[in-house]
Every structure is written in structure tokens, then in C-alpha cells.
Short mmCIF file of C-alpha atoms and ligand atoms in Angstrom, two decimals:
data_model
loop_
_atom_site.label_atom_id
_atom_site.label_comp_id
_atom_site.label_asym_id
_atom_site.label_seq_id
_atom_site.Cartn_x
_atom_site.Cartn_y
_atom_site.Cartn_z
CA MET H 1 -36.63 4.69 -8.83
CA ARG H 2 -36.65 3.56 -5.30
CA MET H 3 -33.53 2.18 -3.27
CA TYR H 4 -36.12 -0.58 -1.77
CA ASP H 5 -36.80 -1.90 -5.10
CA LEU H 6 -33.27 -2.17 -5.95
CA ILE H 7 -32.29 -3.85 -2.69
CA MET H 8 -35.17 -6.39 -3.56
CA LYS H 9 -33.75 -7.02 -6.98
CA LYS H 10 -30.15 -7.50 -5.71
CA ARG H 11 -31.36 -9.70 -2.91
CA ASN H 12 -33.18 -11.95 -5.33
CA GLY H 13 -30.28 -12.55 -7.36
CA GLY H 14 -31.03 -9.83 -10.06
CA LYS H 15 -28.32 -7.67 -11.90
CA LEU H 16 -28.29 -3.86 -11.38
CA THR H 17 -28.30 -1.61 -14.53
CA LYS H 18 -25.76 1.27 -15.11
CA ASP H 19 -28.72 3.90 -14.11
CA GLU H 20 -29.76 1.96 -10.98
CA ILE H 21 -26.00 1.79 -9.64
CA TYR H 22 -25.58 5.68 -10.41
CA PHE H 23 -28.88 6.38 -8.78
CA MET H 24 -27.76 4.40 -5.53
CA ILE H 25 -24.22 5.96 -5.37
CA ASN H 26 -25.25 9.28 -6.17
CA GLY H 27 -28.00 8.95 -3.69
CA TYR H 28 -25.98 8.04 -1.06
CA THR H 29 -23.08 10.61 -1.73
CA GLN H 30 -25.87 13.29 -1.20
CA GLY H 31 -27.27 11.78 1.83
CA LYS H 32 -30.58 10.93 -0.14
CA VAL H 33 -29.92 7.11 0.47
CA PRO H 34 -29.77 6.30 4.12
CA ASP H 35 -27.10 4.23 5.84
CA TYR H 36 -29.67 1.42 6.62
CA GLN H 37 -30.81 1.08 2.97
CA MET H 38 -27.10 1.09 1.91
CA SER H 39 -26.10 -1.55 4.49
CA ALA H 40 -28.81 -3.89 3.19
CA MET H 41 -27.79 -3.51 -0.38
CA MET H 42 -24.06 -4.13 0.76
CA MET H 43 -25.02 -7.32 2.42
CA ALA H 44 -27.26 -8.39 -0.64
CA ILE H 45 -24.17 -7.66 -2.82
CA TYR H 46 -21.94 -9.62 -0.55
CA PHE H 47 -24.11 -12.85 -0.85
CA VAL H 48 -25.34 -12.57 -4.53
CA GLY H 49 -22.09 -10.64 -5.86
CA MET H 50 -22.01 -8.45 -9.00
CA ASP H 51 -20.68 -9.36 -12.70
CA GLU H 52 -18.03 -7.58 -14.47
CA GLU H 53 -20.40 -4.96 -15.63
CA GLU H 54 -21.95 -4.07 -12.51
CA THR H 55 -18.46 -3.98 -10.97
CA LEU H 56 -17.25 -1.47 -13.61
CA HIS H 57 -20.32 0.60 -13.17
CA LEU H 58 -19.89 0.79 -9.34
CA THR H 59 -16.38 1.79 -9.90
CA MET H 60 -17.06 4.44 -12.32
CA ALA H 61 -19.96 5.75 -10.33
CA MET H 62 -17.84 6.29 -7.19
CA ALA H 63 -14.84 7.57 -9.14
CA GLN H 64 -17.09 10.14 -10.58
CA SER H 65 -18.83 11.04 -7.04
CA GLY H 66 -16.02 13.60 -6.41
CA ASP H 67 -13.52 15.52 -8.57
CA MET H 68 -11.65 13.40 -11.42
CA LEU H 69 -8.21 14.78 -11.40
CA ASP H 70 -6.99 16.17 -14.80
CA LEU H 71 -3.57 15.41 -15.31
CA SER H 72 -3.29 16.48 -18.99
CA ALA H 73 -1.17 19.24 -18.13
CA ILE H 74 1.62 16.97 -17.51
CA GLU H 75 3.46 15.96 -20.53
CA GLY H 76 4.00 12.08 -21.17
CA ILE H 77 2.47 8.91 -19.78
CA LYS H 78 1.76 9.33 -16.07
CA VAL H 79 2.01 5.79 -14.06
CA ASP H 80 0.66 5.18 -10.75
CA LYS H 81 0.96 2.17 -8.36
CA HIS H 82 -1.18 0.92 -5.91
CA SER H 83 -0.36 -1.50 -2.97
CA THR H 84 -3.12 -3.44 -1.10
CA GLY H 85 -0.78 -3.01 1.98
CA GLY H 86 0.95 -4.73 4.58
CA VAL H 87 3.55 -4.92 7.31
CA GLY H 88 6.74 -3.32 6.32
CA ASP H 89 5.36 -2.14 3.02
CA LYS H 90 7.66 0.95 2.08
CA THR H 91 7.71 0.38 -1.46
CA SER H 92 6.36 3.76 -2.60
CA LEU H 93 9.36 5.24 -1.01
CA THR H 94 11.95 3.59 -2.99
CA LEU H 95 9.84 2.78 -6.15
CA THR H 96 8.96 6.16 -7.26
CA PRO H 97 12.38 7.96 -7.28
CA MET H 98 13.65 4.95 -8.92
CA VAL H 99 11.13 4.92 -11.84
CA ALA H 100 11.34 8.81 -11.92
CA ALA H 101 14.98 8.39 -12.22
CA CYS H 102 14.37 6.37 -15.34
CA GLY H 103 12.13 8.99 -16.84
CA VAL H 104 8.66 8.01 -15.95
CA LYS H 105 6.46 10.58 -14.55
CA ILE H 106 5.28 10.04 -11.23
CA ALA H 107 2.04 11.92 -10.15
CA LYS H 108 0.88 9.97 -6.93
CA MET H 109 -1.74 10.68 -4.33
CA SER H 110 -1.16 8.87 -1.12
CA GLY H 111 -2.66 8.57 2.24
CA ARG H 112 -1.99 8.33 5.88
CA GLY H 113 -2.20 5.13 7.50
CA LEU H 114 -4.62 3.90 10.06
CA GLY H 115 -2.98 0.93 11.67
CA HIS H 116 0.18 -0.80 12.21
CA THR H 117 2.74 2.01 10.75
CA GLY H 118 1.82 5.23 9.07
CA GLY H 119 1.13 5.24 5.41
CA THR H 120 3.47 6.79 2.83
CA ILE H 121 2.88 10.50 3.81
CA ASP H 122 3.68 9.76 7.51
CA LYS H 123 6.79 7.79 6.53
CA LEU H 124 7.98 10.90 4.40
CA GLU H 125 7.35 13.22 7.12
CA SER H 126 10.44 11.75 8.90
CA PHE H 127 12.30 14.05 6.54
CA ALA H 128 12.14 17.66 8.32
CA GLY H 129 9.87 20.06 6.76
CA PHE H 130 8.49 17.75 4.14
CA SER H 131 4.71 18.39 2.96
CA THR H 132 2.33 16.80 0.71
CA GLU H 133 -0.22 19.55 1.50
CA ILE H 134 0.57 21.23 -1.87
CA SER H 135 -1.85 22.76 -4.48
CA THR H 136 -2.64 20.82 -7.67
CA ASP H 137 -0.93 23.37 -9.67
CA GLN H 138 2.22 23.04 -7.48
CA PHE H 139 1.82 19.08 -7.85
CA ILE H 140 1.63 19.32 -11.66
CA LYS H 141 4.61 21.67 -11.94
CA ASN H 142 6.78 19.55 -9.88
CA VAL H 143 5.92 16.44 -11.86
CA ASN H 144 6.74 18.54 -14.92
CA GLU H 145 9.96 19.88 -13.72
CA ILE H 146 11.50 16.86 -11.77
CA GLY H 147 9.45 13.81 -12.66
CA ILE H 148 7.95 13.18 -9.37
CA SER H 149 5.54 14.55 -6.90
CA ILE H 150 3.35 12.97 -4.26
CA MET H 151 0.28 14.88 -2.47
CA GLY H 152 -2.25 14.08 0.11
CA GLN H 153 -5.60 12.63 -1.02
CA THR H 154 -7.79 15.70 -1.46
CA LYS H 155 -11.24 15.51 0.47
CA ASP H 156 -13.29 15.20 -2.81
CA LEU H 157 -11.49 12.25 -4.18
CA ALA H 158 -14.06 9.38 -4.50
CA PRO H 159 -16.11 10.54 -1.69
CA ALA H 160 -18.77 7.83 -2.21
CA ASP H 161 -16.18 5.20 -1.54
CA LYS H 162 -14.94 7.01 1.50
CA LYS H 163 -18.51 6.84 3.01
CA LEU H 164 -19.29 3.41 1.78
CA TYR H 165 -15.82 2.11 2.80
CA ALA H 166 -16.76 3.36 6.53
CA LEU H 167 -20.16 1.71 6.36
CA ARG H 168 -18.62 -1.64 4.88
CA ASP H 169 -16.17 -1.60 7.75
CA VAL H 170 -18.89 -1.67 10.58
CA THR H 171 -21.38 -4.01 8.73
CA ALA H 172 -19.05 -6.96 7.82
CA THR H 173 -19.21 -6.44 4.18
CA VAL H 174 -15.41 -5.63 3.51
CA ASP H 175 -14.27 -8.82 2.23
CA ASN H 176 -16.30 -9.09 -1.09
CA MET H 177 -14.14 -9.32 -4.26
CA SER H 178 -16.21 -6.79 -6.35
CA LEU H 179 -16.58 -4.39 -3.34
CA ILE H 180 -12.82 -4.35 -2.66
CA ALA H 181 -11.81 -4.04 -6.28
CA SER H 182 -14.09 -1.25 -7.10
CA SER H 183 -13.27 0.73 -3.95
CA ILE H 184 -9.35 0.48 -4.86
CA MET H 185 -9.85 1.31 -8.46
CA SER H 186 -12.50 4.05 -7.93
CA LYS H 187 -9.81 5.97 -6.13
CA LYS H 188 -7.02 5.23 -8.83
CA LEU H 189 -9.10 6.18 -11.56
CA ALA H 190 -10.14 9.42 -10.00
CA ALA H 191 -6.38 10.05 -9.41
CA GLY H 192 -5.91 10.57 -13.04
CA ALA H 193 -3.04 8.49 -14.05
CA ASP H 194 -2.89 6.86 -17.63
CA ALA H 195 -1.36 3.77 -16.44
CA ILE H 196 -1.68 1.66 -13.22
CA VAL H 197 0.60 -1.14 -11.55
CA LEU H 198 -0.91 -3.08 -8.91
CA ASP H 199 0.95 -4.65 -6.12
CA VAL H 200 -1.60 -7.29 -4.52
CA LYS H 201 -0.48 -9.00 -1.36
CA ALA H 202 -1.22 -12.51 -0.33
CA GLY H 203 -0.64 -14.12 3.13
CA SER H 204 -1.27 -13.95 6.83
CA GLY H 205 -0.36 -10.15 6.91
CA ALA H 206 -2.65 -9.14 3.98
CA PHE H 207 -6.26 -8.46 3.12
CA MET H 208 -6.22 -11.70 1.03
CA LYS H 209 -4.94 -14.65 3.23
CA GLN H 210 -5.06 -16.98 0.25
CA GLU H 211 -3.04 -16.79 -2.82
CA ALA H 212 -5.78 -17.69 -5.07
CA ASP H 213 -8.03 -14.91 -3.69
CA ALA H 214 -5.03 -12.51 -4.17
CA PHE H 215 -4.79 -13.54 -7.86
CA ALA H 216 -8.53 -13.21 -8.31
CA LEU H 217 -8.64 -9.56 -6.81
CA ALA H 218 -5.61 -8.75 -9.17
CA GLU H 219 -7.46 -10.04 -12.07
CA GLU H 220 -10.69 -8.15 -11.22
CA MET H 221 -8.85 -4.79 -10.81
CA LEU H 222 -6.97 -5.37 -14.04
CA ARG H 223 -10.33 -5.82 -15.75
CA ILE H 224 -11.72 -2.77 -14.25
CA GLY H 225 -8.68 -0.66 -15.23
CA LYS H 226 -8.60 -1.94 -18.78
CA ASN H 227 -12.37 -1.35 -19.17
CA ALA H 228 -12.09 2.15 -18.02
CA GLY H 229 -9.24 2.69 -20.81
CA ARG H 230 -5.93 2.40 -18.53
CA ASN H 231 -3.06 0.23 -19.11
CA MET H 232 -2.68 -2.26 -16.38
CA MET H 233 -0.34 -4.47 -14.87
CA ALA H 234 -0.08 -6.42 -11.55
CA VAL H 235 2.30 -8.27 -9.30
CA VAL H 236 0.95 -10.73 -6.67
CA SER H 237 3.44 -10.72 -3.79
CA ASP H 238 4.10 -12.54 -0.56
CA MET H 239 3.00 -10.96 2.95
CA ASP H 240 3.26 -14.13 4.89
CA GLN H 241 6.19 -12.13 6.69
CA PRO H 242 7.02 -8.63 6.84
CA LEU H 243 8.40 -7.19 3.62
CA GLY H 244 12.18 -6.26 4.16
CA ASN H 245 13.43 -6.04 7.66
CA ALA H 246 12.15 -2.58 8.84
CA VAL H 247 8.80 -1.96 10.31
CA GLY H 248 8.35 1.54 11.79
CA ASN H 249 8.26 5.03 9.84
CA ALA H 250 11.70 6.47 9.95
CA LEU H 251 13.15 2.93 10.14
CA GLU H 252 11.38 1.89 6.91
CA VAL H 253 12.66 5.42 5.18
CA LYS H 254 16.26 4.46 6.18
CA GLU H 255 15.69 0.79 4.58
CA ALA H 256 14.13 2.67 1.50
CA ILE H 257 17.09 4.81 1.20
CA ALA H 258 19.52 1.77 1.56
CA THR H 259 17.66 -0.13 -1.26
CA LEU H 260 18.07 2.97 -3.39
CA LYS H 261 21.83 2.73 -2.91
CA GLY H 262 21.87 -0.88 -3.62
CA GLU H 263 21.95 -2.10 -0.18
CA GLY H 264 18.60 -3.18 0.76
CA PRO H 265 17.27 -6.48 1.94
CA GLU H 266 16.85 -9.08 -1.04
CA ASP H 267 13.09 -9.34 -0.93
CA PHE H 268 12.32 -5.82 -0.88
CA THR H 269 14.69 -5.02 -3.50
CA LYS H 270 13.18 -7.94 -5.76
CA LEU H 271 9.68 -6.65 -5.35
CA CYS H 272 10.95 -2.88 -6.05
CA LYS H 273 12.46 -4.07 -9.20
CA ALA H 274 9.45 -6.20 -10.40
CA LEU H 275 7.03 -3.33 -9.68
CA GLY H 276 9.47 -0.56 -11.14
CA SER H 277 9.92 -2.76 -14.45
CA CYS H 278 6.02 -2.79 -14.89
CA MET H 279 6.09 0.94 -14.39
CA LEU H 280 8.81 1.46 -16.75
CA VAL H 281 7.18 -0.92 -19.58
CA LEU H 282 3.69 0.90 -19.14
CA GLY H 283 5.42 4.24 -19.06
CA GLY H 284 7.01 3.46 -22.43
CA VAL H 285 10.62 3.76 -21.44
CA ALA H 286 11.53 0.01 -21.88
CA LYS H 287 10.10 -2.56 -24.42
CA ASP H 288 10.01 -5.46 -21.91
CA GLU H 289 10.69 -6.18 -18.19
CA LYS H 290 14.17 -7.44 -18.70
CA GLU H 291 15.24 -4.07 -20.37
CA ALA H 292 13.44 -2.18 -17.66
CA GLU H 293 15.39 -3.92 -14.88
CA SER H 294 18.61 -3.26 -16.20
CA LEU H 295 17.57 0.51 -16.44
CA ILE H 296 16.67 0.23 -12.88
CA GLU H 297 19.97 -1.39 -11.83
CA GLN H 298 21.75 1.57 -13.62
CA VAL H 299 20.21 4.38 -11.66
CA ILE H 300 20.85 2.26 -8.54
CA LYS H 301 24.31 2.13 -9.44
CA ASN H 302 25.13 5.71 -10.79
CA GLY H 303 23.38 7.26 -7.88
CA LYS H 304 20.63 8.77 -9.91
CA ALA H 305 17.79 7.03 -8.06
CA LEU H 306 19.10 8.33 -4.71
CA ASP H 307 19.46 12.10 -6.05
CA LYS H 308 15.92 11.80 -7.48
CA LEU H 309 14.76 11.08 -3.93
CA ALA H 310 16.67 14.08 -2.72
CA GLU H 311 15.29 16.30 -5.46
CA PHE H 312 11.80 15.36 -4.64
CA ILE H 313 11.96 15.77 -0.79
CA LYS H 314 13.61 19.20 -1.46
CA ALA H 315 10.94 20.32 -4.00
CA GLN H 316 8.33 19.71 -1.35
CA GLY H 317 10.05 21.45 1.61
CA GLY H 318 12.07 18.61 3.10
CA ASP H 319 15.55 18.48 4.19
CA LYS H 320 17.48 16.65 1.29
CA GLU H 321 20.65 16.20 3.63
CA MET H 322 18.71 13.45 5.43
CA VAL H 323 18.70 11.48 2.28
CA TYR H 324 22.39 11.61 2.00
CA HIS H 325 22.99 11.19 5.86
CA PRO H 326 19.95 9.16 7.14
CA GLU H 327 21.56 9.05 10.59
CA LEU H 328 19.80 12.47 10.93
CA LEU H 329 16.42 11.07 10.60
CA PRO H 330 14.28 10.61 13.76
CA LYS H 331 15.88 8.07 16.25
CA ALA H 332 14.53 6.13 19.06
CA ASN H 333 16.37 6.64 22.36
CA MET H 334 16.87 2.87 22.97
CA ILE H 335 17.44 -0.37 21.38
CA ALA H 336 16.40 -3.91 22.75
CA GLU H 337 17.24 -7.15 21.40
CA VAL H 338 14.68 -10.05 20.94
CA LYS H 339 16.57 -13.23 21.38
CA ALA H 340 15.76 -16.79 20.29
CA GLU H 341 14.81 -19.26 23.10
CA ALA H 342 14.97 -22.65 20.99
CA GLU H 343 17.22 -23.96 18.20
CA GLY H 344 15.99 -24.49 14.81
CA TYR H 345 14.60 -22.94 11.53
CA ILE H 346 12.24 -19.96 11.61
CA GLN H 347 9.17 -21.46 10.17
CA LYS H 348 6.84 -18.53 10.44
CA ILE H 349 6.84 -14.84 11.55
CA VAL H 350 3.26 -13.85 12.51
CA CYS H 351 3.05 -10.99 10.35
CA ASP H 352 0.18 -8.94 11.87
CA GLU H 353 1.94 -9.39 15.36
CA VAL H 354 4.93 -7.57 14.13
CA GLY H 355 2.86 -4.75 12.76
CA ILE H 356 0.84 -4.43 16.21
CA CYS H 357 4.27 -4.42 18.02
CA SER H 358 5.02 -1.48 15.89
CA LEU H 359 1.64 0.18 16.66
CA ILE H 360 2.07 -0.51 20.62
CA LEU H 361 5.48 1.32 20.46
CA GLY H 362 3.69 4.44 19.00
CA GLY H 363 4.49 3.92 15.26
CA GLY H 364 1.00 3.84 14.12
CA ARG H 365 -2.38 5.34 14.70
CA GLU H 366 -5.15 3.85 17.01
CA THR H 367 -7.43 6.62 15.86
CA LYS H 368 -7.56 9.35 13.43
CA GLU H 369 -6.31 11.82 15.84
CA SER H 370 -3.26 9.87 17.29
CA VAL H 371 0.01 11.35 16.96
CA ILE H 372 2.55 8.96 15.64
CA ASP H 373 6.32 8.59 17.11
CA LEU H 374 8.31 8.41 13.67
CA SER H 375 11.41 7.07 15.47
CA VAL H 376 10.08 3.66 16.98
CA GLY H 377 9.82 0.29 15.18
CA ILE H 378 11.53 -2.76 14.70
CA ILE H 379 14.33 -4.33 12.69
CA LEU H 380 13.91 -8.11 11.84
CA GLU H 381 17.40 -9.71 11.91
CA LYS H 382 15.90 -12.95 11.07
CA LYS H 383 13.61 -14.17 8.43
CA VAL H 384 11.70 -17.43 7.60
CA GLY H 385 14.02 -20.25 6.58
CA ASP H 386 16.97 -18.98 8.62
CA TYR H 387 18.56 -21.05 11.25
CA VAL H 388 18.81 -20.11 14.81
CA LYS H 389 20.35 -21.15 18.27
CA PRO H 390 19.09 -19.91 21.68
CA GLY H 391 20.50 -16.52 22.32
CA ASP H 392 20.70 -15.48 18.75
CA VAL H 393 19.25 -12.06 18.13
CA LEU H 394 15.90 -12.58 16.18
CA ALA H 395 14.99 -8.77 16.14
CA TYR H 396 15.76 -5.43 17.47
CA ILE H 397 13.11 -3.09 19.14
CA HIS H 398 13.82 0.72 18.63
CA TYR H 399 11.73 2.32 21.53
CA ASN H 400 11.07 5.36 23.83
CA ASP H 401 9.24 3.63 26.45
CA GLU H 402 10.39 0.65 28.78
CA GLU H 403 6.79 -0.68 29.37
CA LYS H 404 5.82 -0.74 25.89
CA LYS H 405 9.10 -2.34 24.87
CA ASP H 406 8.43 -5.17 27.41
CA VAL H 407 5.11 -5.95 26.02
CA CYS H 408 6.56 -5.97 22.32
CA LYS H 409 9.50 -8.21 23.33
CA LYS H 410 7.23 -10.98 24.65
CA ARG H 411 4.87 -10.64 21.72
CA LEU H 412 7.88 -10.63 19.18
CA GLN H 413 9.32 -13.69 20.70
CA GLU H 414 5.96 -15.56 20.30
CA ALA H 415 5.57 -14.09 16.80
CA TYR H 416 8.70 -16.01 15.67
CA VAL H 417 7.76 -19.79 15.31
CA ILE H 418 10.96 -21.81 15.38
CA GLY H 419 10.99 -25.49 14.58
CA ASP H 420 13.17 -28.55 13.32
CA LEU H 421 11.86 -28.78 9.70
CA THR H 422 13.96 -26.84 7.20
CA ALA H 423 11.69 -24.09 6.05
CA GLU H 424 12.03 -22.83 2.59
CA LYS H 425 12.70 -19.17 1.78
CA LYS H 426 9.67 -18.01 0.02
CA ASN H 427 9.84 -15.99 -3.24
CA VAL H 428 8.53 -12.59 -2.73
CA ILE H 429 7.15 -12.47 -6.46
CA LEU H 430 4.11 -14.86 -6.50
CA GLY H 431 3.23 -13.88 -9.82
CA MET H 432 2.88 -11.15 -12.64
CA LEU H 433 -0.46 -10.40 -14.42
CA LYS H 434 -0.97 -8.30 -17.71
N1 LIG D 1 -8.69 -0.99 0.51
C1 LIG D 1 -9.77 0.02 0.07
O1 LIG D 1 -9.43 1.01 -0.27
N2 LIG D 1 -10.96 -0.48 -0.09
C2 LIG D 1 -11.39 -1.81 0.21
O2 LIG D 1 -12.55 -2.15 0.19
C3 LIG D 1 -10.36 -2.66 0.68
C4 LIG D 1 -9.20 -2.29 0.87
#
């Protein structure tokens, strides 16, 4: 088999066979297929597309390019969750203890962030001493004993995807449905859960700007997961404005804790309950979403969800007192107000701008080597649909550097679009797919 012939076949509209896809992915992982040939192939796929069968083979070939985690030593159904990401997305922090408190086993691999704020691991490191660098044995032991563990993604999880994603990133071939779906699902399948719940975001702060594209991506990933023998559900959710009010690592942790106590923002709480319900249904502890939601409400009310977070933090070396006393979490030295300059309804909050402001303050990584300032970020006081008068506070900036704060203040003021028309408060849940 020659890579040249495969590129030609795809370029001319052909369908790649399973053997051809495995040849290409294995060859690329082992360094036998060079970047320039793989780039040409990615561009051919970008224009010609892949059908359902090809997409499944591509996903499986990438999943099998490294370790496939064996979670069979964990009793019961293991449920994982994946979010396509966005600004203020701290769902994993709230969702995983909430669901574990209801009796579903959470064995999750998470990553660090490159961009706006940190990833789940960075955020969790707001708890002094907490570590996700644990062995697979410890990971499995924790899940069996307390029902929840999160570990860092091992180097050998879907290495083909890691290499290919880096290549796509610099060759303008990221935004193809089959390529995105196979990339995400290869990592999820390799991580070993029996069931997967997807949170696919739509809107200005998401990968998928259009709602229809987000639904199509969700459907594609559901199909792949089901074809690979996993139980799947998906929620398509709004990312036209940041999720919840907090953007920034420790600030997001505080909001996640408040939500576990039933004191979180409405949109974020609603999304956590929706995703959590799917996880409880797939995990076999509730017969439908309605029953699942009432179980979730119980663990919020009786404090078990918060206790589960504390147990999880302690089991991985963290200071569990910070769960009960969030004022002990990292705190910025100064807080500045961002005020409205006009009267009217908030029409829009340019989502990416809020994320970039958090990055500028030091809350995200510009490069892999950047050190994150866990304490900084933004608290949105007003969201889309709220009515404001000049001088009303739109947002608070938590900062440690005056110059950075000044830049962010200006950008945040511009990110808020205020107008005369009444703006509708959008439902955070755009749809649910099974
Ligand atoms: N996230 C991934 O992991 N892969 C993609 O291709 C896009 C988003």
C-alpha cells in the first residue's frame, strides 16, 4: 500500500477501506507517513468528506494507536462526559461529584487548558496539594472506594490524534465534522468508559458557531459511540455568552462549589442538572431524566454532593477544608468594576472577548509552558437580557496587575453590547439527543 495512492483516491472522491485507514494512521503514528502527505490527505478529506463507516474506522484506528484504558476492575457502569468547551465552562467540577453522590462511578481523564482559562486539571489545582498525577492503580482504587477520580491524560492516550490535531491546527483542516468527531471520540473511547454523555456547545464562544452544526456534530459523535458499542446521550447547549458568571480558575471553582450547594447561577445549574440526569440514566441509577433530576436535587439539598467533592479532593491530596471554606481558595489582590456607559438591554456579550480578558489577566496559557495565575478572572454581574442604566456594574475584574486590568476594562466594556430592544434570555439547553 502507498500513501500516495490513498491521497489520490480520496482526492478523486473515493471511499477509504478499513485497511487503508489503519495503514495511514499507524504509519503516521510511527513516523513512516510524513507530515506533508498527511496534510494533503487531511485537505482531501476536508473537501471530499468521509462517510459513517470511514469515520468510525478513523476513530477506532486513532483510539487504538496507543493505550486503551481497561476499567474492568471498577465494578458497575462507568460514565464519562465530554464538553466541546467554551468560556466559563466549569461543568466537570460540579457535575462529577453531583453524579458520584447519586451512585454513578466517575473515572475521568481530563486535560490542562491552552487558551482562555485553564482546563479542569488547572482549576482543580486551586485546591492546595491536589494532584491528578496518580497511577492507574490508584485511579481505579479511588473510583471503587469513593466513586470518583480524575487523572491527567496519559501520554499514550490516542497518540495518533495528538499528532494529527497538531497538524490540522496549522493546515486549516480543523473544522471538518468527521475529523472533529473522530478526534474527540478516539480519546473518549480510549479512556475506557461504558457510557458517554456529550455536551456540544453552539454559539459565538464555541467551535460550532451555528446551532445546526452543533446538532450535526452531536449526531455524528453519538453514531460513532454507538457503533463502538457505548451507550451515548448528548446535550446541545448555548455558548453565545459565557456559562454562569465566573470566568477564571479559582473563581470558577468557587462558582462550582456554590452550585453544589444549590446557590449557583441559573443557567449553569440547569446545564449541570441536564447533563447529570443523562449520566444517571446511562449509569442505570434512574429510569428517566425526571427521576434523575430529583435524585440530583436531593444530593444538593442534603449536602452529599458537596461532601463528595471534599472526599474526592482529599483522596487526591488536596485540602478539603477549601471545599467548605471557599474563601481559602486563591484570591486576587484587587477587584475593579466595569460599568455600563449606556442605558438599555444587554443584547449580547462577545463571548470570546471575555475569555481573552481572562487570558490577559493571567488566567490562561499562551503557550504550553505558561504558568497560570489561578486567582484572576472575571465575574459577570449582568447577562444577556438584563436591563442596565449608565453606572450600573456589568462585571468585576479580579486582578493582580494594573496595566492588564486597564486593557481588560476597555475590552469588557466593548464586549457588552447594549441596545434599546428587549433581548430574550436564551435557554441554555438547546436540545437533547439519544
Ligand atoms: N477538540 C478535539 O479534541 N479535536 C478536534 O478536532 C476539535 C476539538
